[in-house]
Amino acid sequence: MFIRHQSYGDGKPGLPATVIVGGFFGDEGKGKIAAYLALEDKPAICVRGGNGPNAGHTVLYKRVQYSLRLIPSGFVNQSSRLLIGPGVAVDPGILLDEIQRTSTKDRIGVDYQTAIIEERHKEQECNSEHLSVKIGSTKKGVGAANAERALRMVKLARQVPMLQPYLVDSVGEVQESLASGERVHVEGTQGTFLSLYHGTYPFVTSKDTTASQACADVGVGPTQVDDVMVIFKSYVTRVGQGPLEGQLDRDEVLRKGWMEYGTVTGRERRAAPFDFHLAKRAVQLNGATQIALTKLDVLYPAIKGATSRESLTSEARDFVTRIERETGVRVTLIGTGPGNEDIIDLRQVKAGSQGRAKPALISKQS
Ligand code: IMP
Ligand code: MG
């Protein structure tokens, strides 16, 4: 579904960038949603913003599960160009391995200015009690590399011989696509409340994680964004240290079937019920125009595999309606299972003639 953004009155086409970000503490299911959106909307470019390989995104496509840490999750759409923006921190070994596993060497580009994680960054984090014990860092060297970047001492991708075949001006490519009216998907990482600025400091990651940061990471300006899709899981999980309102004890988490393990570290995730207050704040911080709600089948097993709103139970429907009422933004995608096809897509139904769901479109009664 791509309805071109109306022109700005000067005859130029609109600039249809969509930003995809996490609304809680990461692991909301961005991988699944980004992959689904890429297959449906066939963007010319899927560009990875966000932080580094501390992120883990899971994509289940054609019965194969991919755990990705650097490649955009939209790689499943074969026609999309894949880019890694200059704001990202890349570990070359991890990247090359992923390129191979996903067979994407002919369509991936890494920006010349992407920061490079080196062995010493990982060692620094492993040796830091503050990071590894107090914060619960994933210790992938991302924070150390970002710190060095702030000191203007980090190595950039253009200085790394093994990355030469992939180096591009990713920002130039993105801007060219936008200027010719092509669709671009910007993928963020982690979640809103792991943001260095807006999260539960100091229990946060090493940079901002909101939609604005994802745009800055890939060189897209605020007026060039058409849609911001914020992803919420139907319950909240958190890995590593830091507050989690309403946290359930471990037995309760297991009983509810909410136990999950970190994609990157294998650590158990803590869990709590959906947090409407945080969701509202995330919608504000990201300027969300749409919400994707994942794992609704974990809360309501009867709806597993549903692909239409009609097949939701009334309880499930009430939950979705409450999220819309409390955040003021439409839930346009609903995940009902792990597979790429387990989704209810309401974008057309709820968007009206504009092709998008604006926060302003929702009324208090709906
Ligand atoms: P770091 O960014 O690896 O230093 O980790 C800082 C905090 O953010 C820790 O609590 C991590 O568990 C958490 N974190 C970092 N990346 C992710 C992610 O992709 N998903 C979930 N939590 C993350
Ligand atoms: Mg993850």
Tab-separated table of C-alpha atoms and ligand atoms in Angstrom:
chain	number	residue	atom	x	y	z
A	1	MET	CA	0.000	0.000	0.000
A	2	PHE	CA	1.653	3.163	-1.054
A	3	ILE	CA	-0.402	6.255	-1.590
A	4	ARG	CA	1.946	8.999	-2.607
A	5	HIS	CA	2.178	11.854	-0.207
A	6	GLN	CA	0.546	14.929	-1.615
A	7	SER	CA	2.885	17.434	-3.187
A	8	TYR	CA	3.951	20.447	-1.185
A	9	GLY	CA	2.515	22.814	-3.735
A	10	ASP	CA	5.731	23.379	-5.638
A	11	GLY	CA	5.107	20.445	-7.967
A	12	LYS	CA	7.729	18.240	-6.319
A	13	PRO	CA	6.702	14.766	-5.262
A	14	GLY	CA	6.317	14.000	-1.559
A	15	LEU	CA	9.023	12.377	0.507
A	16	PRO	CA	7.661	9.068	1.655
A	17	ALA	CA	10.032	7.893	4.374
A	18	THR	CA	8.647	5.558	7.035
A	19	VAL	CA	10.471	5.209	10.347
A	20	ILE	CA	10.126	1.997	12.378
A	21	VAL	CA	11.064	2.149	16.081
A	22	GLY	CA	10.527	0.293	19.354
A	23	GLY	CA	8.160	1.775	21.919
A	24	PHE	CA	9.288	0.103	25.156
A	25	PHE	CA	12.687	-1.431	26.091
A	26	GLY	CA	13.564	-3.150	22.820
A	27	ASP	CA	12.520	-6.623	21.696
A	28	GLU	CA	9.054	-5.455	20.741
A	29	GLY	CA	9.219	-7.349	17.472
A	30	LYS	CA	10.695	-4.709	15.172
A	31	GLY	CA	12.328	-7.402	13.055
A	32	LYS	CA	9.037	-9.040	12.218
A	33	ILE	CA	7.254	-5.759	11.517
A	34	ALA	CA	10.077	-4.264	9.449
A	35	ALA	CA	10.239	-7.452	7.380
A	36	TYR	CA	6.484	-7.503	6.856
A	37	LEU	CA	6.404	-3.839	5.832
A	38	ALA	CA	9.272	-4.339	3.385
A	39	LEU	CA	7.523	-7.291	1.729
A	40	GLU	CA	4.228	-5.397	1.511
A	41	ASP	CA	5.416	-1.925	0.554
A	42	LYS	CA	8.493	-2.910	-1.473
A	43	PRO	CA	10.572	0.129	-0.504
A	44	ALA	CA	13.386	1.084	-2.846
A	45	ILE	CA	15.654	1.270	0.210
A	46	CYS	CA	15.657	-0.248	3.703
A	47	VAL	CA	18.193	1.669	5.732
A	48	ARG	CA	19.418	0.709	9.177
A	49	GLY	CA	19.657	3.545	11.671
A	50	GLY	CA	19.919	3.042	15.414
A	51	ASN	CA	22.778	1.772	17.491
A	52	GLY	CA	25.098	-1.200	16.812
A	53	PRO	CA	25.164	-4.974	17.165
A	54	ASN	CA	23.918	-4.791	20.776
A	55	ALA	CA	20.542	-4.964	19.013
A	56	GLY	CA	19.058	-8.292	17.959
A	57	HIS	CA	16.194	-8.555	15.481
A	58	THR	CA	14.432	-11.782	14.700
A	59	VAL	CA	12.845	-12.421	11.318
A	60	LEU	CA	11.010	-15.634	10.518
A	61	TYR	CA	10.578	-15.862	6.772
A	62	LYS	CA	9.681	-18.925	4.729
A	63	ARG	CA	10.251	-21.079	7.812
A	64	VAL	CA	13.830	-19.856	8.242
A	65	GLN	CA	14.642	-17.826	11.348
A	66	TYR	CA	17.214	-15.063	10.999
A	67	SER	CA	18.750	-13.323	14.010
A	68	LEU	CA	20.095	-10.040	12.721
A	69	ARG	CA	22.204	-7.464	14.458
A	70	LEU	CA	23.229	-5.106	11.679
A	71	ILE	CA	21.506	-5.883	8.385
A	72	PRO	CA	18.109	-4.180	7.942
A	73	SER	CA	15.258	-6.607	8.704
A	74	GLY	CA	13.677	-5.541	5.412
A	75	PHE	CA	16.282	-7.671	3.594
A	76	VAL	CA	13.549	-10.257	2.982
A	77	ASN	CA	12.217	-8.070	0.192
A	78	GLN	CA	14.624	-8.993	-2.582
A	79	SER	CA	14.110	-5.770	-4.542
A	80	SER	CA	15.137	-3.423	-1.715
A	81	ARG	CA	18.548	-1.817	-1.612
A	82	LEU	CA	19.990	-2.316	1.900
A	83	LEU	CA	21.994	0.422	3.586
A	84	ILE	CA	23.649	1.062	6.928
A	85	GLY	CA	23.628	4.728	7.863
A	86	PRO	CA	26.558	6.798	9.146
A	87	GLY	CA	25.151	7.059	12.684
A	88	VAL	CA	25.384	3.315	13.265
A	89	ALA	CA	28.324	1.514	14.943
A	90	VAL	CA	29.417	-1.550	12.973
A	91	ASP	CA	31.408	-4.585	14.027
A	92	PRO	CA	32.918	-5.668	10.683
A	93	GLY	CA	33.130	-9.375	11.586
A	94	ILE	CA	29.452	-9.524	12.545
A	95	LEU	CA	28.427	-7.577	9.463
A	96	LEU	CA	30.353	-9.764	7.008
A	97	ASP	CA	28.908	-12.886	8.602
A	98	GLU	CA	25.371	-11.534	8.261
A	99	ILE	CA	25.913	-10.493	4.657
A	100	GLN	CA	26.907	-14.062	3.945
A	101	ARG	CA	24.050	-15.655	5.887
A	102	THR	CA	21.458	-13.496	4.165
A	103	SER	CA	23.113	-13.622	0.699
A	104	THR	CA	22.890	-9.852	0.384
A	105	LYS	CA	26.382	-8.947	-0.813
A	106	ASP	CA	25.112	-7.584	-4.119
A	107	ARG	CA	22.663	-5.117	-2.616
A	108	ILE	CA	24.117	-3.925	0.666
A	109	GLY	CA	25.996	-0.688	1.197
A	110	VAL	CA	27.718	0.666	4.297
A	111	ASP	CA	28.171	4.396	4.700
A	112	TYR	CA	31.754	5.668	4.578
A	113	GLN	CA	31.202	7.384	7.920
A	114	THR	CA	29.805	4.467	9.900
A	115	ALA	CA	31.724	4.006	13.185
A	116	ILE	CA	33.803	0.875	13.690
A	117	ILE	CA	33.768	-1.297	16.788
A	118	GLU	CA	37.173	-2.816	17.526
A	119	GLU	CA	38.270	-5.581	19.874
A	120	ARG	CA	39.400	-3.099	22.501
A	121	HIS	CA	35.893	-1.630	22.725
A	122	LYS	CA	34.474	-5.026	23.633
A	123	GLU	CA	37.286	-5.610	26.135
A	124	GLN	CA	36.694	-2.209	27.716
A	125	GLU	CA	33.034	-3.027	28.291
A	126	CYS	CA	33.750	-6.518	29.604
A	127	ASN	CA	36.304	-5.070	32.028
A	128	SER	CA	33.988	-2.342	33.238
A	129	GLU	CA	32.063	-3.380	36.326
A	130	HIS	CA	29.873	-0.320	35.905
A	131	LEU	CA	28.714	-1.430	32.464
A	132	SER	CA	28.678	-5.178	32.809
A	133	VAL	CA	27.250	-5.434	36.328
A	134	LYS	CA	25.434	-2.199	37.183
A	135	ILE	CA	23.948	-1.427	33.752
A	136	GLY	CA	23.758	-4.962	32.379
A	137	SER	CA	25.311	-3.973	29.053
A	138	THR	CA	25.370	-6.499	26.215
A	139	LYS	CA	29.156	-5.791	26.117
A	140	LYS	CA	29.330	-5.714	22.334
A	141	GLY	CA	31.585	-2.657	22.365
A	142	VAL	CA	28.894	-0.313	21.108
A	143	GLY	CA	28.984	2.169	23.987
A	144	ALA	CA	32.789	2.270	24.019
A	145	ALA	CA	32.852	2.945	20.279
A	146	ASN	CA	30.198	5.654	20.586
A	147	ALA	CA	32.157	7.264	23.443
A	148	GLU	CA	35.281	7.269	21.319
A	149	ARG	CA	33.306	8.731	18.480
A	150	ALA	CA	32.263	11.615	20.716
A	151	LEU	CA	35.973	12.146	21.409
A	152	ARG	CA	36.586	12.055	17.620
A	153	MET	CA	38.949	9.160	17.935
A	154	VAL	CA	36.927	6.239	16.574
A	155	LYS	CA	37.813	4.610	13.281
A	156	LEU	CA	35.293	5.018	10.459
A	157	ALA	CA	34.242	2.422	7.873
A	158	ARG	CA	36.235	4.179	5.146
A	159	GLN	CA	39.442	3.249	6.996
A	160	VAL	CA	38.667	-0.464	7.084
A	161	PRO	CA	40.003	-2.456	4.095
A	162	MET	CA	37.616	-5.408	4.542
A	163	LEU	CA	34.637	-3.100	4.119
A	164	GLN	CA	35.867	-1.464	0.901
A	165	PRO	CA	33.560	-3.482	-1.415
A	166	TYR	CA	30.506	-2.177	0.416
A	167	LEU	CA	31.344	1.467	1.061
A	168	VAL	CA	28.856	4.005	-0.286
A	169	ASP	CA	27.413	7.435	0.330
A	170	SER	CA	24.257	5.985	1.874
A	171	VAL	CA	22.836	9.429	2.631
A	172	GLY	CA	23.211	10.434	-1.030
A	173	GLU	CA	21.395	7.268	-2.104
A	174	VAL	CA	18.572	7.774	0.380
A	175	GLN	CA	18.127	11.402	-0.614
A	176	GLU	CA	18.093	10.557	-4.311
A	177	SER	CA	15.381	7.973	-3.746
A	178	LEU	CA	13.287	10.335	-1.670
A	179	ALA	CA	13.627	13.086	-4.251
A	180	SER	CA	12.283	10.808	-6.948
A	181	GLY	CA	9.316	9.798	-4.807
A	182	GLU	CA	10.546	6.317	-3.957
A	183	ARG	CA	9.679	4.711	-0.664
A	184	VAL	CA	12.387	4.462	2.020
A	185	HIS	CA	12.087	2.511	5.277
A	186	VAL	CA	14.266	3.656	8.158
A	187	GLU	CA	14.812	0.981	10.820
A	188	GLY	CA	15.716	1.960	14.383
A	189	THR	CA	16.993	-0.297	17.171
A	190	GLN	CA	16.358	-0.941	20.874
A	191	GLY	CA	13.355	0.825	22.374
A	192	THR	CA	12.262	4.307	23.368
A	193	PHE	CA	13.017	3.881	27.092
A	194	LEU	CA	16.537	2.613	26.461
A	195	SER	CA	17.229	6.070	25.028
A	196	LEU	CA	20.245	7.843	26.464
A	197	TYR	CA	18.126	11.028	26.619
A	198	HIS	CA	14.585	9.852	27.273
A	199	GLY	CA	15.035	6.499	28.969
A	200	THR	CA	15.650	5.273	32.507
A	201	TYR	CA	19.174	6.710	32.812
A	202	PRO	CA	21.688	5.329	33.642
A	203	PHE	CA	20.052	2.014	32.711
A	204	VAL	CA	19.976	2.843	29.026
A	205	THR	CA	21.957	2.274	25.864
A	206	SER	CA	24.662	4.587	24.545
A	207	LYS	CA	22.589	6.866	22.307
A	208	ASP	CA	19.080	8.142	21.741
A	209	THR	CA	16.736	5.502	20.327
A	210	THR	CA	13.749	7.566	19.193
A	211	ALA	CA	12.547	8.156	15.644
A	212	SER	CA	14.363	11.496	15.440
A	213	GLN	CA	17.669	9.794	16.195
A	214	ALA	CA	17.004	7.040	13.653
A	215	CYS	CA	16.437	9.772	11.056
A	216	ALA	CA	19.631	11.587	12.037
A	217	ASP	CA	21.506	8.273	11.846
A	218	VAL	CA	20.649	7.882	8.180
A	219	GLY	CA	20.605	11.537	7.126
A	220	VAL	CA	16.850	12.077	6.763
A	221	GLY	CA	15.420	15.383	7.962
A	222	PRO	CA	12.267	15.789	10.069
A	223	THR	CA	10.179	17.156	7.195
A	224	GLN	CA	11.022	14.168	5.025
A	225	VAL	CA	9.176	11.644	7.152
A	226	ASP	CA	5.729	10.506	6.158
A	227	ASP	CA	5.018	7.907	8.799
A	228	VAL	CA	6.413	6.865	12.160
A	229	MET	CA	5.457	3.316	13.117
A	230	VAL	CA	6.022	2.636	16.816
A	231	ILE	CA	6.074	-1.017	17.823
A	232	PHE	CA	4.682	-2.214	21.135
A	233	LYS	CA	4.623	-5.791	22.315
A	234	SER	CA	1.390	-6.850	24.067
A	235	TYR	CA	3.336	-7.070	27.320
A	236	VAL	CA	6.573	-5.332	28.297
A	237	THR	CA	9.933	-7.068	28.618
A	238	ARG	CA	13.287	-5.797	29.686
A	239	VAL	CA	16.707	-7.406	29.605
A	240	GLY	CA	19.589	-6.022	31.682
A	241	GLN	CA	19.195	-3.742	34.691
A	242	GLY	CA	16.833	-0.837	35.306
A	243	PRO	CA	13.277	-0.258	36.482
A	244	LEU	CA	10.349	-2.175	35.064
A	245	GLU	CA	6.996	-0.979	36.389
A	246	GLY	CA	4.682	-3.835	37.313
A	247	GLN	CA	7.402	-6.480	36.987
A	248	LEU	CA	6.058	-9.991	37.584
A	249	ASP	CA	7.952	-12.645	39.461
A	250	ARG	CA	9.659	-15.286	37.373
A	251	ASP	CA	7.108	-18.039	38.051
A	252	GLU	CA	4.287	-15.779	36.978
A	253	VAL	CA	6.138	-14.873	33.786
A	254	LEU	CA	6.614	-18.564	32.993
A	255	ARG	CA	2.991	-19.343	33.816
A	256	LYS	CA	1.749	-16.658	31.454
A	257	GLY	CA	4.035	-17.854	28.676
A	258	TRP	CA	5.806	-14.485	28.599
A	259	MET	CA	9.321	-15.776	29.237
A	260	GLU	CA	11.737	-14.688	26.516
A	261	TYR	CA	15.504	-14.820	26.102
A	262	GLY	CA	17.714	-12.075	24.681
A	263	THR	CA	18.592	-12.527	20.994
A	264	VAL	CA	22.106	-11.212	21.527
A	265	THR	CA	22.998	-12.401	25.028
A	266	GLY	CA	20.599	-15.290	25.712
A	267	ARG	CA	19.702	-13.688	29.043
A	268	GLU	CA	16.224	-14.117	30.510
A	269	ARG	CA	14.017	-11.106	29.981
A	270	ARG	CA	11.991	-9.685	32.836
A	271	ALA	CA	8.338	-9.088	32.032
A	272	ALA	CA	5.399	-6.886	33.036
A	273	PRO	CA	1.909	-6.197	31.726
A	274	PHE	CA	1.403	-3.655	28.923
A	275	ASP	CA	2.159	-0.166	30.255
A	276	PHE	CA	-0.329	2.368	28.888
A	277	HIS	CA	1.447	5.296	30.503
A	278	LEU	CA	4.772	4.415	28.839
A	279	ALA	CA	2.991	3.768	25.551
A	280	LYS	CA	1.515	7.247	25.557
A	281	ARG	CA	4.899	8.769	26.298
A	282	ALA	CA	6.523	6.716	23.528
A	283	VAL	CA	3.910	7.894	21.048
A	284	GLN	CA	4.761	11.477	21.986
A	285	LEU	CA	8.542	11.078	21.966
A	286	ASN	CA	8.493	9.454	18.547
A	287	GLY	CA	5.718	11.508	16.967
A	288	ALA	CA	4.040	8.218	16.106
A	289	THR	CA	1.475	8.174	13.319
A	290	GLN	CA	0.732	4.448	13.626
A	291	ILE	CA	1.169	1.648	16.153
A	292	ALA	CA	2.125	-1.949	15.443
A	293	LEU	CA	1.123	-4.272	18.284
A	294	THR	CA	2.977	-7.587	18.389
A	295	LYS	CA	2.376	-10.919	20.103
A	296	LEU	CA	-1.313	-10.333	20.768
A	297	ASP	CA	-1.715	-14.133	20.477
A	298	VAL	CA	0.478	-14.555	23.558
A	299	LEU	CA	-2.108	-12.603	25.584
A	300	TYR	CA	-5.089	-14.157	23.826
A	301	PRO	CA	-4.148	-17.611	22.461
A	302	ALA	CA	-7.537	-18.016	20.762
A	303	ILE	CA	-6.561	-15.466	18.116
A	304	LYS	CA	-3.333	-17.193	17.054
A	305	GLY	CA	-2.753	-16.862	13.320
A	306	ALA	CA	-5.660	-14.425	12.846
A	307	THR	CA	-5.392	-12.237	9.754
A	308	SER	CA	-8.553	-10.150	10.076
A	309	ARG	CA	-9.968	-7.889	12.755
A	310	GLU	CA	-13.197	-9.882	12.689
A	311	SER	CA	-11.400	-12.968	13.964
A	312	LEU	CA	-10.260	-11.196	17.147
A	313	THR	CA	-12.097	-12.081	20.341
A	314	SER	CA	-13.933	-9.237	22.041
A	315	GLU	CA	-11.336	-9.171	24.842
A	316	ALA	CA	-8.523	-8.795	22.310
A	317	ARG	CA	-10.433	-6.114	20.474
A	318	ASP	CA	-11.064	-4.210	23.711
A	319	PHE	CA	-7.354	-4.298	24.506
A	320	VAL	CA	-6.512	-2.811	21.111
A	321	THR	CA	-9.203	-0.165	21.487
A	322	ARG	CA	-7.862	0.816	24.893
A	323	ILE	CA	-4.368	1.300	23.467
A	324	GLU	CA	-5.800	3.536	20.758
A	325	ARG	CA	-7.882	5.496	23.233
A	326	GLU	CA	-5.040	6.053	25.695
A	327	THR	CA	-2.375	6.928	23.138
A	328	GLY	CA	-4.541	8.688	20.569
A	329	VAL	CA	-2.955	6.726	17.725
A	330	ARG	CA	-4.343	3.921	15.593
A	331	VAL	CA	-3.135	0.347	15.915
A	332	THR	CA	-2.744	-0.518	12.242
A	333	LEU	CA	-0.724	-3.750	12.439
A	334	ILE	CA	-1.375	-6.600	14.878
A	335	GLY	CA	0.992	-9.547	15.219
A	336	THR	CA	-0.809	-12.844	15.866
A	337	GLY	CA	2.079	-15.319	15.624
A	338	PRO	CA	5.780	-15.585	14.873
A	339	GLY	CA	5.518	-16.041	11.096
A	340	ASN	CA	5.592	-13.200	8.664
A	341	GLU	CA	2.055	-14.028	7.545
A	342	ASP	CA	0.650	-13.983	11.098
A	343	ILE	CA	-0.509	-10.394	11.002
A	344	ILE	CA	-3.644	-8.295	10.787
A	345	ASP	CA	-3.021	-5.339	8.518
A	346	LEU	CA	-5.520	-2.551	9.095
A	347	ARG	CA	-3.575	0.205	7.410
A	348	GLN	CA	-6.075	0.612	4.578
A	349	VAL	CA	-9.116	0.201	6.814
A	350	LYS	CA	-8.013	2.736	9.407
A	351	ALA	CA	-6.096	5.186	7.307
A	352	GLY	CA	-8.958	6.745	5.404
A	353	SER	CA	-8.280	8.426	2.100
A	354	GLN	CA	-4.904	9.814	3.172
A	355	GLY	CA	-3.334	6.374	3.302
A	356	ARG	CA	-2.089	7.014	6.796
A	357	ALA	CA	-3.428	7.151	10.277
A	358	LYS	CA	-2.847	10.507	11.851
A	359	PRO	CA	-3.127	10.896	15.603
A	360	ALA	CA	-5.656	13.645	15.010
A	361	LEU	CA	-7.991	11.226	13.232
A	362	ILE	CA	-8.874	9.359	16.359
A	363	SER	CA	-11.799	10.468	18.477
A	364	LYS	CA	-12.221	9.865	22.197
A	365	GLN	CA	-15.248	7.606	21.582
A	366	SER	CA	-13.629	5.252	19.068
B	1	IMP	P1	24.440	-1.745	25.908
B	1	IMP	O1	23.785	-0.780	24.988
B	1	IMP	O2	24.793	-3.034	25.236
B	1	IMP	O3	25.569	-1.170	26.692
B	1	IMP	O4	23.352	-2.144	26.996
B	1	IMP	C1	22.749	-1.159	27.845
B	1	IMP	C2	21.370	-1.610	28.280
B	1	IMP	O5	20.507	-1.682	27.145
B	1	IMP	C3	21.317	-3.006	28.874
B	1	IMP	O6	20.271	-3.044	29.843
B	1	IMP	C4	20.959	-3.902	27.707
B	1	IMP	O7	20.348	-5.085	28.114
B	1	IMP	C5	20.000	-3.000	26.960
B	1	IMP	N1	19.968	-3.261	25.517
B	1	IMP	C6	20.873	-2.870	24.587
B	1	IMP	N2	20.487	-3.256	23.373
B	1	IMP	C7	19.310	-3.893	23.523
B	1	IMP	C8	18.407	-4.502	22.602
B	1	IMP	O8	18.582	-4.514	21.393
B	1	IMP	N3	17.287	-5.060	23.142
B	1	IMP	C9	17.043	-5.017	24.470
B	1	IMP	N4	17.854	-4.452	25.365
B	1	IMP	C10	18.985	-3.896	24.886
B	2	MG	MG	15.985	-7.554	20.239
